[in-house]
């Protein structure tokens, strides 16, 4: 009885080192590995640079938007300071107070309501005439707020 030698082959015969194709693959494979690694690295670097450019562009747009908002907030703060510093000009002259608040309300549309309250919480003058005479808040809250100022 003749048995044939059957060995388990994990590698195809065409790519073995006995064939020319296998020898070329063994020589060229390691030669191309650094080039492939460099190509992957270059691709990853380009992707990272692209993301950084997008983030920088978004950051610049956000800064521009924040600059506008910041300028408006600073402007409104200065208006509030000027009104508070000159409150005695409006205390006796409600008509002047009304005209001034209406003018400021037209100039600063971002302000929703401008009003002056008396000690009882009633609106004395406002940029919207419909609000005059209404009561806002609790008198004790207004009294405690005036003590802090």
PDB file of C-alpha atoms in Angstrom:
ATOM      1  CA  UNK A   1       0.000   0.000   0.000  1.00  0.00           C
ATOM      2  CA  UNK A   2       1.362   3.265  -1.097  1.00  0.00           C
ATOM      3  CA  UNK A   3       0.370   6.335   0.773  1.00  0.00           C
ATOM      4  CA  UNK A   4       0.621   9.714  -0.689  1.00  0.00           C
ATOM      5  CA  UNK A   5       2.321  12.407   1.301  1.00  0.00           C
ATOM      6  CA  UNK A   6      -0.367  14.943   1.910  1.00  0.00           C
ATOM      7  CA  UNK A   7       0.831  17.881   3.859  1.00  0.00           C
ATOM      8  CA  UNK A   8      -1.365  20.650   4.977  1.00  0.00           C
ATOM      9  CA  UNK A   9      -0.450  23.753   3.041  1.00  0.00           C
ATOM     10  CA  UNK A  10      -1.253  27.075   4.629  1.00  0.00           C
ATOM     11  CA  UNK A  11       0.524  29.079   1.961  1.00  0.00           C
ATOM     12  CA  UNK A  12      -0.221  28.830  -1.775  1.00  0.00           C
ATOM     13  CA  UNK A  13       2.506  27.289  -3.879  1.00  0.00           C
ATOM     14  CA  UNK A  14       2.590  30.317  -6.226  1.00  0.00           C
ATOM     15  CA  UNK A  15       3.699  32.544  -3.357  1.00  0.00           C
ATOM     16  CA  UNK A  16       6.247  30.202  -1.841  1.00  0.00           C
ATOM     17  CA  UNK A  17       9.896  31.160  -1.857  1.00  0.00           C
ATOM     18  CA  UNK A  18      10.532  28.472  -4.468  1.00  0.00           C
ATOM     19  CA  UNK A  19       8.629  30.431  -7.110  1.00  0.00           C
ATOM     20  CA  UNK A  20       9.714  33.710  -8.693  1.00  0.00           C
ATOM     21  CA  UNK A  21       6.438  35.367  -7.713  1.00  0.00           C
ATOM     22  CA  UNK A  22       6.966  34.432  -4.076  1.00  0.00           C
ATOM     23  CA  UNK A  23      10.527  35.685  -4.082  1.00  0.00           C
ATOM     24  CA  UNK A  24       9.458  39.031  -5.573  1.00  0.00           C
ATOM     25  CA  UNK A  25       6.704  39.344  -2.994  1.00  0.00           C
ATOM     26  CA  UNK A  26       9.178  38.604  -0.208  1.00  0.00           C
ATOM     27  CA  UNK A  27      11.564  41.263  -1.514  1.00  0.00           C
ATOM     28  CA  UNK A  28       9.074  43.991  -2.434  1.00  0.00           C
ATOM     29  CA  UNK A  29       6.660  43.559   0.480  1.00  0.00           C
ATOM     30  CA  UNK A  30       9.011  44.855   3.189  1.00  0.00           C
ATOM     31  CA  UNK A  31      10.242  47.560   0.798  1.00  0.00           C
ATOM     32  CA  UNK A  32       6.720  48.965   0.392  1.00  0.00           C
ATOM     33  CA  UNK A  33       5.770  48.794   4.088  1.00  0.00           C
ATOM     34  CA  UNK A  34       7.432  52.111   5.052  1.00  0.00           C
ATOM     35  CA  UNK A  35       5.803  53.811   2.072  1.00  0.00           C
ATOM     36  CA  UNK A  36       2.393  52.523   3.109  1.00  0.00           C
ATOM     37  CA  UNK A  37       2.949  53.622   6.667  1.00  0.00           C
ATOM     38  CA  UNK A  38       3.977  57.065   5.427  1.00  0.00           C
ATOM     39  CA  UNK A  39       0.876  57.289   3.253  1.00  0.00           C
ATOM     40  CA  UNK A  40      -1.351  56.438   6.219  1.00  0.00           C
ATOM     41  CA  UNK A  41       0.477  58.972   8.363  1.00  0.00           C
ATOM     42  CA  UNK A  42       0.145  61.648   5.666  1.00  0.00           C
ATOM     43  CA  UNK A  43      -3.567  60.942   5.352  1.00  0.00           C
ATOM     44  CA  UNK A  44      -4.093  61.178   9.088  1.00  0.00           C
ATOM     45  CA  UNK A  45      -2.090  64.424   9.253  1.00  0.00           C
ATOM     46  CA  UNK A  46      -4.138  65.938   6.422  1.00  0.00           C
ATOM     47  CA  UNK A  47      -7.350  64.951   8.196  1.00  0.00           C
ATOM     48  CA  UNK A  48      -6.159  66.510  11.465  1.00  0.00           C
ATOM     49  CA  UNK A  49      -5.146  69.720   9.667  1.00  0.00           C
ATOM     50  CA  UNK A  50      -8.536  69.863   7.972  1.00  0.00           C
ATOM     51  CA  UNK A  51     -10.309  69.525  11.301  1.00  0.00           C
ATOM     52  CA  UNK A  52      -8.086  72.189  12.853  1.00  0.00           C
ATOM     53  CA  UNK A  53      -8.877  74.575   9.977  1.00  0.00           C
ATOM     54  CA  UNK A  54     -12.612  74.007  10.402  1.00  0.00           C
ATOM     55  CA  UNK A  55     -12.375  74.563  14.166  1.00  0.00           C
ATOM     56  CA  UNK A  56     -10.379  77.743  13.622  1.00  0.00           C
ATOM     57  CA  UNK A  57     -12.955  79.057  11.148  1.00  0.00           C
ATOM     58  CA  UNK A  58     -15.800  78.274  13.554  1.00  0.00           C
ATOM     59  CA  UNK A  59     -13.874  79.929  16.391  1.00  0.00           C
ATOM     60  CA  UNK A  60     -13.376  83.083  14.324  1.00  0.00           C
ATOM     61  CA  UNK A  61     -17.100  83.254  13.513  1.00  0.00           C
ATOM     62  CA  UNK A  62     -17.989  82.772  17.177  1.00  0.00           C
ATOM     63  CA  UNK A  63     -15.576  85.508  18.222  1.00  0.00           C
ATOM     64  CA  UNK A  64     -17.055  87.911  15.665  1.00  0.00           C
ATOM     65  CA  UNK A  65     -20.573  87.174  16.901  1.00  0.00           C
ATOM     66  CA  UNK A  66     -19.520  87.537  20.530  1.00  0.00           C
ATOM     67  CA  UNK A  67     -17.819  90.866  19.805  1.00  0.00           C
ATOM     68  CA  UNK A  68     -21.112  92.285  18.522  1.00  0.00           C
ATOM     69  CA  UNK A  69     -23.062  90.959  21.502  1.00  0.00           C
ATOM     70  CA  UNK A  70     -20.427  92.145  23.944  1.00  0.00           C
ATOM     71  CA  UNK A  71     -20.472  95.642  22.444  1.00  0.00           C
ATOM     72  CA  UNK A  72     -24.250  95.794  22.758  1.00  0.00           C
ATOM     73  CA  UNK A  73     -24.157  94.607  26.368  1.00  0.00           C
ATOM     74  CA  UNK A  74     -21.522  97.203  27.239  1.00  0.00           C
ATOM     75  CA  UNK A  75     -23.599  99.889  25.547  1.00  0.00           C
ATOM     76  CA  UNK A  76     -26.724  98.895  27.485  1.00  0.00           C
ATOM     77  CA  UNK A  77     -24.775  98.828  30.733  1.00  0.00           C
ATOM     78  CA  UNK A  78     -23.569 102.384  30.096  1.00  0.00           C
ATOM     79  CA  UNK A  79     -27.130 103.524  29.370  1.00  0.00           C
ATOM     80  CA  UNK A  80     -28.285 101.935  32.636  1.00  0.00           C
ATOM     81  CA  UNK A  81     -25.499 103.679  34.539  1.00  0.00           C
ATOM     82  CA  UNK A  82     -26.304 107.018  32.972  1.00  0.00           C
ATOM     83  CA  UNK A  83     -29.999 106.659  33.817  1.00  0.00           C
ATOM     84  CA  UNK A  84     -29.233 105.640  37.393  1.00  0.00           C
ATOM     85  CA  UNK A  85     -26.764 108.507  37.850  1.00  0.00           C
ATOM     86  CA  UNK A  86     -29.316 111.040  36.593  1.00  0.00           C
ATOM     87  CA  UNK A  87     -32.370 109.625  38.344  1.00  0.00           C
ATOM     88  CA  UNK A  88     -32.951 112.938  40.148  1.00  0.00           C
ATOM     89  CA  UNK A  89     -33.608 114.606  36.763  1.00  0.00           C
ATOM     90  CA  UNK A  90     -36.551 112.269  36.213  1.00  0.00           C
ATOM     91  CA  UNK A  91     -37.912 112.185  39.757  1.00  0.00           C
ATOM     92  CA  UNK A  92     -39.936 115.389  39.456  1.00  0.00           C
ATOM     93  CA  UNK A  93     -40.535 115.507  35.717  1.00  0.00           C
ATOM     94  CA  UNK A  94     -42.435 112.441  34.548  1.00  0.00           C
ATOM     95  CA  UNK A  95     -42.885 113.829  31.053  1.00  0.00           C
ATOM     96  CA  UNK A  96     -39.102 114.110  30.622  1.00  0.00           C
ATOM     97  CA  UNK A  97     -38.734 110.590  32.021  1.00  0.00           C
ATOM     98  CA  UNK A  98     -41.326 109.259  29.564  1.00  0.00           C
ATOM     99  CA  UNK A  99     -39.738 110.930  26.535  1.00  0.00           C
ATOM    100  CA  UNK A 100     -36.250 109.805  27.521  1.00  0.00           C
ATOM    101  CA  UNK A 101     -37.257 106.171  28.037  1.00  0.00           C
ATOM    102  CA  UNK A 102     -39.157 106.104  24.746  1.00  0.00           C
ATOM    103  CA  UNK A 103     -36.140 107.495  22.903  1.00  0.00           C
ATOM    104  CA  UNK A 104     -33.795 104.972  24.526  1.00  0.00           C
ATOM    105  CA  UNK A 105     -36.253 102.151  23.779  1.00  0.00           C
ATOM    106  CA  UNK A 106     -36.270 103.101  20.092  1.00  0.00           C
ATOM    107  CA  UNK A 107     -32.492 103.291  19.993  1.00  0.00           C
ATOM    108  CA  UNK A 108     -31.900  99.962  21.781  1.00  0.00           C
ATOM    109  CA  UNK A 109     -34.409  97.495  20.381  1.00  0.00           C
ATOM    110  CA  UNK A 110     -32.789  94.638  22.303  1.00  0.00           C
ATOM    111  CA  UNK A 111     -34.156  96.112  25.527  1.00  0.00           C
ATOM    112  CA  UNK A 112     -37.635  94.748  25.998  1.00  0.00           C
ATOM    113  CA  UNK A 113     -38.946  97.074  28.700  1.00  0.00           C
ATOM    114  CA  UNK A 114     -37.568 100.207  30.269  1.00  0.00           C
ATOM    115  CA  UNK A 115     -39.444 101.460  33.283  1.00  0.00           C
ATOM    116  CA  UNK A 116     -39.052 103.510  36.448  1.00  0.00           C
ATOM    117  CA  UNK A 117     -40.697 102.194  39.609  1.00  0.00           C
ATOM    118  CA  UNK A 118     -41.742 104.053  42.708  1.00  0.00           C
ATOM    119  CA  UNK A 119     -41.230 102.706  46.245  1.00  0.00           C
ATOM    120  CA  UNK A 120     -44.556 100.830  46.154  1.00  0.00           C
ATOM    121  CA  UNK A 121     -43.658  98.961  42.956  1.00  0.00           C
ATOM    122  CA  UNK A 122     -45.830 101.000  40.610  1.00  0.00           C
ATOM    123  CA  UNK A 123     -44.535 101.954  37.173  1.00  0.00           C
ATOM    124  CA  UNK A 124     -44.127 105.741  37.022  1.00  0.00           C
ATOM    125  CA  UNK A 125     -42.866 105.992  33.458  1.00  0.00           C
ATOM    126  CA  UNK A 126     -41.936 103.443  30.776  1.00  0.00           C
ATOM    127  CA  UNK A 127     -40.981 103.210  27.148  1.00  0.00           C
ATOM    128  CA  UNK A 128     -44.350 101.512  26.572  1.00  0.00           C
ATOM    129  CA  UNK A 129     -47.104 103.859  27.774  1.00  0.00           C
ATOM    130  CA  UNK A 130     -49.496 100.938  28.385  1.00  0.00           C
ATOM    131  CA  UNK A 131     -47.397  99.866  31.386  1.00  0.00           C
ATOM    132  CA  UNK A 132     -47.748 103.119  33.344  1.00  0.00           C
ATOM    133  CA  UNK A 133     -49.698 102.631  36.565  1.00  0.00           C
ATOM    134  CA  UNK A 134     -49.229  98.872  36.793  1.00  0.00           C
ATOM    135  CA  UNK A 135     -47.699  97.357  39.910  1.00  0.00           C
ATOM    136  CA  UNK A 136     -44.664  95.106  39.670  1.00  0.00           C
ATOM    137  CA  UNK A 137     -43.242  93.061  42.484  1.00  0.00           C
ATOM    138  CA  UNK A 138     -43.608  93.279  46.217  1.00  0.00           C
ATOM    139  CA  UNK A 139     -42.989  96.515  48.102  1.00  0.00           C
ATOM    140  CA  UNK A 140     -40.833  94.711  50.686  1.00  0.00           C
ATOM    141  CA  UNK A 141     -38.643  93.331  47.891  1.00  0.00           C
ATOM    142  CA  UNK A 142     -38.210  96.797  46.425  1.00  0.00           C
ATOM    143  CA  UNK A 143     -37.423  98.217  49.862  1.00  0.00           C
ATOM    144  CA  UNK A 144     -34.713  95.613  50.467  1.00  0.00           C
ATOM    145  CA  UNK A 145     -33.278  96.263  47.005  1.00  0.00           C
ATOM    146  CA  UNK A 146     -33.092  99.996  47.662  1.00  0.00           C
ATOM    147  CA  UNK A 147     -31.235  99.361  50.917  1.00  0.00           C
ATOM    148  CA  UNK A 148     -28.517  97.435  49.036  1.00  0.00           C
ATOM    149  CA  UNK A 149     -27.942 100.256  46.596  1.00  0.00           C
TER     150      UNK A 149
END
